[in-house]
Amino acid sequence: MATALRLSLCGLILALPLTAAAWCEAPKKLEPVAADDFRTGLARWRLEAEDARAVVTAEGGVLDIATPAGLSLWWREPLSGDYAIRFTALALPAPASAGPHAGRLSDLNMFWNALEADGSAPYPRSGKFAGYDTLPTYYAGFGANANTTMRLRWYTGIERRLLTGYADGAIAEPGEQPMTPQTRLHAGQALTVEIISRQPTAADPVHLRWRAGSNELFTRSDPNPRLHGYFAFRTTASRLQIRDFQILQCR
């Protein structure tokens, strides 16, 4: 069964070729600078888990996260310059340990360009979501709140500021758009996610792009963007599988 699932995923992965990066302007080129093929454990990551029953493994080419509560997994290396983060993600039903949330699809989330208010690396936290409220960072929640929202936020270190998003019905905040099939997780469907962070230019003021497959769901042109810091996967009461994690720079 597991073998059949792996084979079916290969046909679903939507790859983004290195040459198809309009934001990386010639004569610069987009080049891989770091990666994790998830075959040698979690040495390059730092885990923060709210519940000791969380299980996180990196073997056989798959980062497998199964957690009943809040969890963050930090890439240990800081990121800067014009860069892109790419990975392939698969959402599966949350584990039985998630109790009333078992079986749900939810929370393929991430922090990036995170730094403490004094400019230092993020200090260790418990894994509870509220613990990150004081951490200046960008945050995207894909299929969050049991697959009913997709939001882009800026954490100022004082407040979690909603920049833009999608939400179902009564939980929608002012200015949010309705959810669509492109903004939801789908069980058993692998998807390539790309986050782009770059210095804005006069010709292209967009400094942040967030893509899932062929869909560019978020862009930002902020006057004072944050362009360096740390990246983390963030989730809660969920099961996620991540493959082919890589960081590329335009240089």
mmCIF file of C-alpha atoms in Angstrom:
data_model
loop_
_atom_site.group_PDB
_atom_site.id
_atom_site.type_symbol
_atom_site.label_atom_id
_atom_site.label_comp_id
_atom_site.label_asym_id
_atom_site.label_seq_id
_atom_site.Cartn_x
_atom_site.Cartn_y
_atom_site.Cartn_z
ATOM 1 C CA MET A 1 0.000 0.000 0.000
ATOM 2 C CA ALA A 2 2.774 2.459 0.978
ATOM 3 C CA THR A 3 4.682 1.649 -2.209
ATOM 4 C CA ALA A 4 1.610 2.226 -4.340
ATOM 5 C CA LEU A 5 0.996 5.564 -2.626
ATOM 6 C CA ARG A 6 4.570 6.690 -3.261
ATOM 7 C CA LEU A 7 4.285 5.810 -6.920
ATOM 8 C CA SER A 8 0.999 7.665 -7.284
ATOM 9 C CA LEU A 9 2.537 10.769 -5.719
ATOM 10 C CA CYS A 10 5.256 10.917 -8.353
ATOM 11 C CA GLY A 11 2.676 11.710 -10.985
ATOM 12 C CA LEU A 12 1.077 14.423 -8.858
ATOM 13 C CA ILE A 13 4.126 16.486 -7.942
ATOM 14 C CA LEU A 14 4.124 19.801 -9.770
ATOM 15 C CA ALA A 15 7.757 20.758 -10.285
ATOM 16 C CA LEU A 16 8.887 24.312 -10.901
ATOM 17 C CA PRO A 17 11.917 24.346 -13.227
ATOM 18 C CA LEU A 18 14.914 26.375 -12.132
ATOM 19 C CA THR A 19 14.866 28.333 -15.385
ATOM 20 C CA ALA A 20 11.268 29.554 -14.877
ATOM 21 C CA ALA A 21 12.001 32.345 -12.395
ATOM 22 C CA ALA A 22 10.986 35.696 -13.873
ATOM 23 C CA TRP A 23 11.738 37.431 -10.560
ATOM 24 C CA CYS A 24 15.425 36.470 -10.858
ATOM 25 C CA GLU A 25 16.494 38.965 -13.471
ATOM 26 C CA ALA A 26 19.274 38.314 -15.981
ATOM 27 C CA PRO A 27 22.220 38.172 -15.897
ATOM 28 C CA LYS A 28 21.648 36.588 -12.473
ATOM 29 C CA LYS A 29 20.660 32.923 -12.263
ATOM 30 C CA LEU A 30 18.704 30.859 -9.775
ATOM 31 C CA GLU A 31 21.048 28.312 -8.198
ATOM 32 C CA PRO A 32 20.520 25.646 -5.497
ATOM 33 C CA VAL A 33 22.496 26.496 -2.345
ATOM 34 C CA ALA A 34 21.090 24.089 0.266
ATOM 35 C CA ALA A 35 18.757 21.120 0.443
ATOM 36 C CA ASP A 36 17.555 18.226 2.562
ATOM 37 C CA ASP A 37 16.628 14.950 0.907
ATOM 38 C CA PHE A 38 15.312 13.595 4.238
ATOM 39 C CA ARG A 39 17.462 10.483 4.282
ATOM 40 C CA THR A 40 19.789 11.238 7.189
ATOM 41 C CA GLY A 41 17.603 12.351 10.086
ATOM 42 C CA LEU A 42 16.844 15.756 11.586
ATOM 43 C CA ALA A 43 20.324 17.142 12.265
ATOM 44 C CA ARG A 44 19.628 20.253 10.159
ATOM 45 C CA TRP A 45 16.380 21.024 11.968
ATOM 46 C CA ARG A 46 15.356 22.144 15.470
ATOM 47 C CA LEU A 47 12.092 20.735 16.814
ATOM 48 C CA GLU A 48 9.674 22.521 19.137
ATOM 49 C CA ALA A 49 6.706 20.281 20.041
ATOM 50 C CA GLU A 50 3.913 21.149 22.433
ATOM 51 C CA ASP A 51 3.013 17.470 22.995
ATOM 52 C CA ALA A 52 5.561 14.705 23.606
ATOM 53 C CA ARG A 53 3.469 12.328 21.496
ATOM 54 C CA ALA A 54 4.454 14.177 18.322
ATOM 55 C CA VAL A 55 6.403 11.943 15.933
ATOM 56 C CA VAL A 56 8.784 13.526 13.421
ATOM 57 C CA THR A 57 11.078 11.441 11.227
ATOM 58 C CA ALA A 58 13.269 12.119 8.206
ATOM 59 C CA GLU A 59 14.077 8.932 6.342
ATOM 60 C CA GLY A 60 13.583 7.354 2.945
ATOM 61 C CA GLY A 61 13.270 10.777 1.307
ATOM 62 C CA VAL A 62 10.298 11.864 3.451
ATOM 63 C CA LEU A 63 9.945 14.263 6.369
ATOM 64 C CA ASP A 64 6.956 12.793 8.199
ATOM 65 C CA ILE A 65 5.200 14.898 10.850
ATOM 66 C CA ALA A 66 2.364 13.452 12.934
ATOM 67 C CA THR A 67 1.354 15.597 15.881
ATOM 68 C CA PRO A 68 -1.624 15.962 18.219
ATOM 69 C CA ALA A 69 -0.797 19.587 19.051
ATOM 70 C CA GLY A 70 1.378 22.553 18.090
ATOM 71 C CA LEU A 71 4.750 21.911 16.475
ATOM 72 C CA SER A 72 7.435 23.981 14.775
ATOM 73 C CA LEU A 73 10.440 22.623 12.911
ATOM 74 C CA TRP A 74 13.162 25.212 12.313
ATOM 75 C CA TRP A 75 15.775 25.069 9.551
ATOM 76 C CA ARG A 76 18.978 25.795 11.443
ATOM 77 C CA GLU A 77 20.590 28.034 8.818
ATOM 78 C CA PRO A 78 19.599 31.712 8.402
ATOM 79 C CA LEU A 79 18.444 32.836 4.961
ATOM 80 C CA SER A 80 19.241 36.118 3.239
ATOM 81 C CA GLY A 81 19.646 37.661 -0.184
ATOM 82 C CA ASP A 82 17.219 36.993 -3.032
ATOM 83 C CA TYR A 83 16.105 33.432 -2.356
ATOM 84 C CA ALA A 84 13.392 30.856 -2.903
ATOM 85 C CA ILE A 85 12.342 27.969 -0.670
ATOM 86 C CA ARG A 86 10.769 24.991 -2.441
ATOM 87 C CA PHE A 87 9.357 21.724 -1.186
ATOM 88 C CA THR A 88 6.672 19.207 -2.020
ATOM 89 C CA ALA A 89 3.985 18.687 0.609
ATOM 90 C CA LEU A 90 1.287 16.113 1.192
ATOM 91 C CA ALA A 91 -1.477 16.408 3.784
ATOM 92 C CA LEU A 92 -2.813 13.212 5.358
ATOM 93 C CA PRO A 93 -5.453 12.633 8.058
ATOM 94 C CA ALA A 94 -4.339 13.773 11.511
ATOM 95 C CA PRO A 95 -3.212 10.910 13.817
ATOM 96 C CA ALA A 96 -5.414 9.233 16.419
ATOM 97 C CA SER A 97 -3.413 11.034 19.129
ATOM 98 C CA ALA A 98 -5.083 14.275 17.967
ATOM 99 C CA GLY A 99 -8.247 13.142 19.767
ATOM 100 C CA PRO A 100 -11.274 15.130 18.549
ATOM 101 C CA HIS A 101 -9.143 16.433 15.651
ATOM 102 C CA ALA A 102 -8.104 12.961 14.481
ATOM 103 C CA GLY A 103 -8.634 12.429 10.778
ATOM 104 C CA ARG A 104 -8.798 16.067 9.802
ATOM 105 C CA LEU A 105 -6.690 17.771 7.103
ATOM 106 C CA SER A 106 -5.169 20.952 8.426
ATOM 107 C CA ASP A 107 -2.294 23.349 8.878
ATOM 108 C CA LEU A 108 0.463 23.257 6.312
ATOM 109 C CA ASN A 109 1.888 26.437 7.811
ATOM 110 C CA MET A 110 5.264 28.154 7.869
ATOM 111 C CA PHE A 111 7.280 31.017 9.336
ATOM 112 C CA TRP A 112 10.040 32.720 7.360
ATOM 113 C CA ASN A 113 12.410 35.665 7.711
ATOM 114 C CA ALA A 114 11.934 35.234 11.454
ATOM 115 C CA LEU A 115 14.233 37.047 13.882
ATOM 116 C CA GLU A 116 13.777 38.179 17.452
ATOM 117 C CA ALA A 117 13.154 41.876 18.026
ATOM 118 C CA ASP A 118 16.856 42.380 18.804
ATOM 119 C CA GLY A 119 17.883 40.731 15.514
ATOM 120 C CA SER A 120 18.987 37.436 17.056
ATOM 121 C CA ALA A 121 17.932 33.937 15.967
ATOM 122 C CA PRO A 122 14.547 32.755 17.275
ATOM 123 C CA TYR A 123 14.939 31.441 20.817
ATOM 124 C CA PRO A 124 13.481 28.009 21.701
ATOM 125 C CA ARG A 125 9.785 27.989 22.479
ATOM 126 C CA SER A 126 7.370 25.329 23.750
ATOM 127 C CA GLY A 127 5.633 24.747 20.431
ATOM 128 C CA LYS A 128 2.405 26.435 21.548
ATOM 129 C CA PHE A 129 1.169 28.785 18.857
ATOM 130 C CA ALA A 130 0.716 31.756 21.192
ATOM 131 C CA GLY A 131 4.390 31.551 22.125
ATOM 132 C CA TYR A 132 5.361 32.966 18.739
ATOM 133 C CA ASP A 133 3.328 36.150 19.075
ATOM 134 C CA THR A 134 6.472 38.030 20.151
ATOM 135 C CA LEU A 135 8.549 36.814 17.176
ATOM 136 C CA PRO A 136 8.767 39.212 14.208
ATOM 137 C CA THR A 137 8.182 37.035 11.145
ATOM 138 C CA TYR A 138 6.069 36.369 8.085
ATOM 139 C CA TYR A 139 3.567 33.549 8.466
ATOM 140 C CA ALA A 140 1.414 31.640 5.995
ATOM 141 C CA GLY A 141 -1.313 29.252 7.103
ATOM 142 C CA PHE A 142 -2.354 26.947 4.256
ATOM 143 C CA GLY A 143 -5.508 24.914 4.953
ATOM 144 C CA ALA A 144 -5.467 26.079 8.566
ATOM 145 C CA ASN A 145 -8.317 25.886 11.064
ATOM 146 C CA ALA A 146 -9.382 22.456 9.798
ATOM 147 C CA ASN A 147 -8.903 23.495 6.167
ATOM 148 C CA THR A 148 -11.187 26.533 6.362
ATOM 149 C CA THR A 149 -8.639 29.390 6.065
ATOM 150 C CA MET A 150 -5.533 30.406 4.191
ATOM 151 C CA ARG A 151 -3.883 33.531 5.556
ATOM 152 C CA LEU A 152 -0.743 35.592 5.220
ATOM 153 C CA ARG A 153 0.276 37.434 8.372
ATOM 154 C CA TRP A 154 3.052 39.707 9.515
ATOM 155 C CA TYR A 155 4.053 39.283 13.139
ATOM 156 C CA THR A 156 5.366 42.627 14.341
ATOM 157 C CA GLY A 157 6.599 41.269 17.683
ATOM 158 C CA ILE A 158 3.595 42.917 19.339
ATOM 159 C CA GLU A 159 0.659 41.804 17.211
ATOM 160 C CA ARG A 160 -0.228 39.241 14.546
ATOM 161 C CA ARG A 161 -1.256 41.436 11.626
ATOM 162 C CA LEU A 162 -3.429 39.947 8.873
ATOM 163 C CA LEU A 163 -2.109 41.057 5.484
ATOM 164 C CA THR A 164 -4.458 39.131 3.215
ATOM 165 C CA GLY A 165 -6.258 35.830 3.130
ATOM 166 C CA TYR A 166 -9.107 33.480 2.328
ATOM 167 C CA ALA A 167 -11.688 32.053 4.725
ATOM 168 C CA ASP A 168 -14.988 30.241 4.896
ATOM 169 C CA GLY A 169 -18.188 32.040 5.841
ATOM 170 C CA ALA A 170 -18.578 33.349 9.350
ATOM 171 C CA ILE A 171 -14.891 33.061 10.284
ATOM 172 C CA ALA A 172 -13.792 35.406 7.480
ATOM 173 C CA GLU A 173 -12.135 38.607 8.637
ATOM 174 C CA PRO A 174 -12.787 41.928 6.861
ATOM 175 C CA GLY A 175 -11.259 41.964 3.387
ATOM 176 C CA GLU A 176 -10.734 38.204 3.110
ATOM 177 C CA GLN A 177 -11.840 36.328 0.008
ATOM 178 C CA PRO A 178 -13.852 33.083 -0.023
ATOM 179 C CA MET A 179 -11.915 29.825 0.053
ATOM 180 C CA THR A 180 -11.404 28.008 -3.248
ATOM 181 C CA PRO A 181 -10.118 24.547 -4.209
ATOM 182 C CA GLN A 182 -6.686 26.144 -4.754
ATOM 183 C CA THR A 183 -6.526 27.441 -1.172
ATOM 184 C CA ARG A 184 -7.432 24.137 0.494
ATOM 185 C CA LEU A 185 -5.491 20.996 1.267
ATOM 186 C CA HIS A 186 -6.586 17.842 -0.552
ATOM 187 C CA ALA A 187 -5.930 14.415 0.924
ATOM 188 C CA GLY A 188 -3.370 12.393 -1.000
ATOM 189 C CA GLN A 189 -2.523 15.222 -3.423
ATOM 190 C CA ALA A 190 1.101 16.346 -3.371
ATOM 191 C CA LEU A 191 1.816 19.951 -4.195
ATOM 192 C CA THR A 192 4.986 21.965 -4.731
ATOM 193 C CA VAL A 193 5.127 25.075 -2.542
ATOM 194 C CA GLU A 194 7.454 27.983 -3.273
ATOM 195 C CA ILE A 195 8.223 31.009 -1.103
ATOM 196 C CA ILE A 196 10.173 33.856 -2.723
ATOM 197 C CA SER A 197 11.928 36.601 -0.756
ATOM 198 C CA ARG A 198 13.778 39.252 -2.732
ATOM 199 C CA GLN A 199 14.943 42.837 -2.676
ATOM 200 C CA PRO A 200 12.267 44.889 -4.461
ATOM 201 C CA THR A 201 13.314 46.873 -7.517
ATOM 202 C CA ALA A 202 11.856 49.832 -9.383
ATOM 203 C CA ALA A 203 10.817 47.488 -12.178
ATOM 204 C CA ASP A 204 9.319 44.915 -9.779
ATOM 205 C CA PRO A 205 8.362 46.152 -6.285
ATOM 206 C CA VAL A 206 7.091 42.727 -5.196
ATOM 207 C CA HIS A 207 9.364 41.322 -2.485
ATOM 208 C CA LEU A 208 7.270 38.331 -1.375
ATOM 209 C CA ARG A 209 5.603 35.648 -3.469
ATOM 210 C CA TRP A 210 3.888 32.520 -2.154
ATOM 211 C CA ARG A 211 2.950 29.811 -4.637
ATOM 212 C CA ALA A 212 1.256 26.420 -4.480
ATOM 213 C CA GLY A 213 1.645 24.501 -7.728
ATOM 214 C CA SER A 214 0.856 26.887 -10.577
ATOM 215 C CA ASN A 215 -1.122 29.257 -8.335
ATOM 216 C CA GLU A 216 0.474 32.412 -6.955
ATOM 217 C CA LEU A 217 -1.726 32.975 -3.918
ATOM 218 C CA PHE A 218 0.094 35.791 -2.109
ATOM 219 C CA THR A 219 2.268 38.718 -3.201
ATOM 220 C CA ARG A 220 3.451 41.715 -1.210
ATOM 221 C CA SER A 221 5.010 45.078 -1.990
ATOM 222 C CA ASP A 222 5.601 46.482 1.479
ATOM 223 C CA PRO A 223 7.599 49.694 1.962
ATOM 224 C CA ASN A 224 9.928 48.166 4.585
ATOM 225 C CA PRO A 225 9.997 44.413 3.960
ATOM 226 C CA ARG A 226 11.854 41.904 6.116
ATOM 227 C CA LEU A 227 14.274 40.095 3.799
ATOM 228 C CA HIS A 228 16.324 37.788 6.009
ATOM 229 C CA GLY A 229 15.912 35.432 8.933
ATOM 230 C CA TYR A 230 14.904 31.851 9.689
ATOM 231 C CA PHE A 231 12.364 29.417 8.216
ATOM 232 C CA ALA A 232 10.167 26.870 9.996
ATOM 233 C CA PHE A 233 7.402 24.449 9.196
ATOM 234 C CA ARG A 234 4.493 25.058 11.559
ATOM 235 C CA THR A 235 1.477 22.824 12.177
ATOM 236 C CA THR A 236 -0.949 21.506 14.785
ATOM 237 C CA ALA A 237 -3.146 18.399 15.130
ATOM 238 C CA SER A 238 -2.111 17.180 11.702
ATOM 239 C CA ARG A 239 -0.136 14.727 9.582
ATOM 240 C CA LEU A 240 2.156 16.120 6.892
ATOM 241 C CA GLN A 241 4.764 14.629 4.597
ATOM 242 C CA ILE A 242 7.420 16.859 3.063
ATOM 243 C CA ARG A 243 9.810 15.941 0.251
ATOM 244 C CA ASP A 244 12.530 17.604 -1.819
ATOM 245 C CA PHE A 245 13.253 20.600 0.410
ATOM 246 C CA GLN A 246 15.604 23.049 -1.271
ATOM 247 C CA ILE A 247 16.793 26.634 -1.045
ATOM 248 C CA LEU A 248 17.817 28.537 -4.152
ATOM 249 C CA GLN A 249 19.427 31.929 -4.550
ATOM 250 C CA CYS A 250 19.355 34.444 -7.351
ATOM 251 C CA ARG A 251 22.957 35.515 -7.803
#
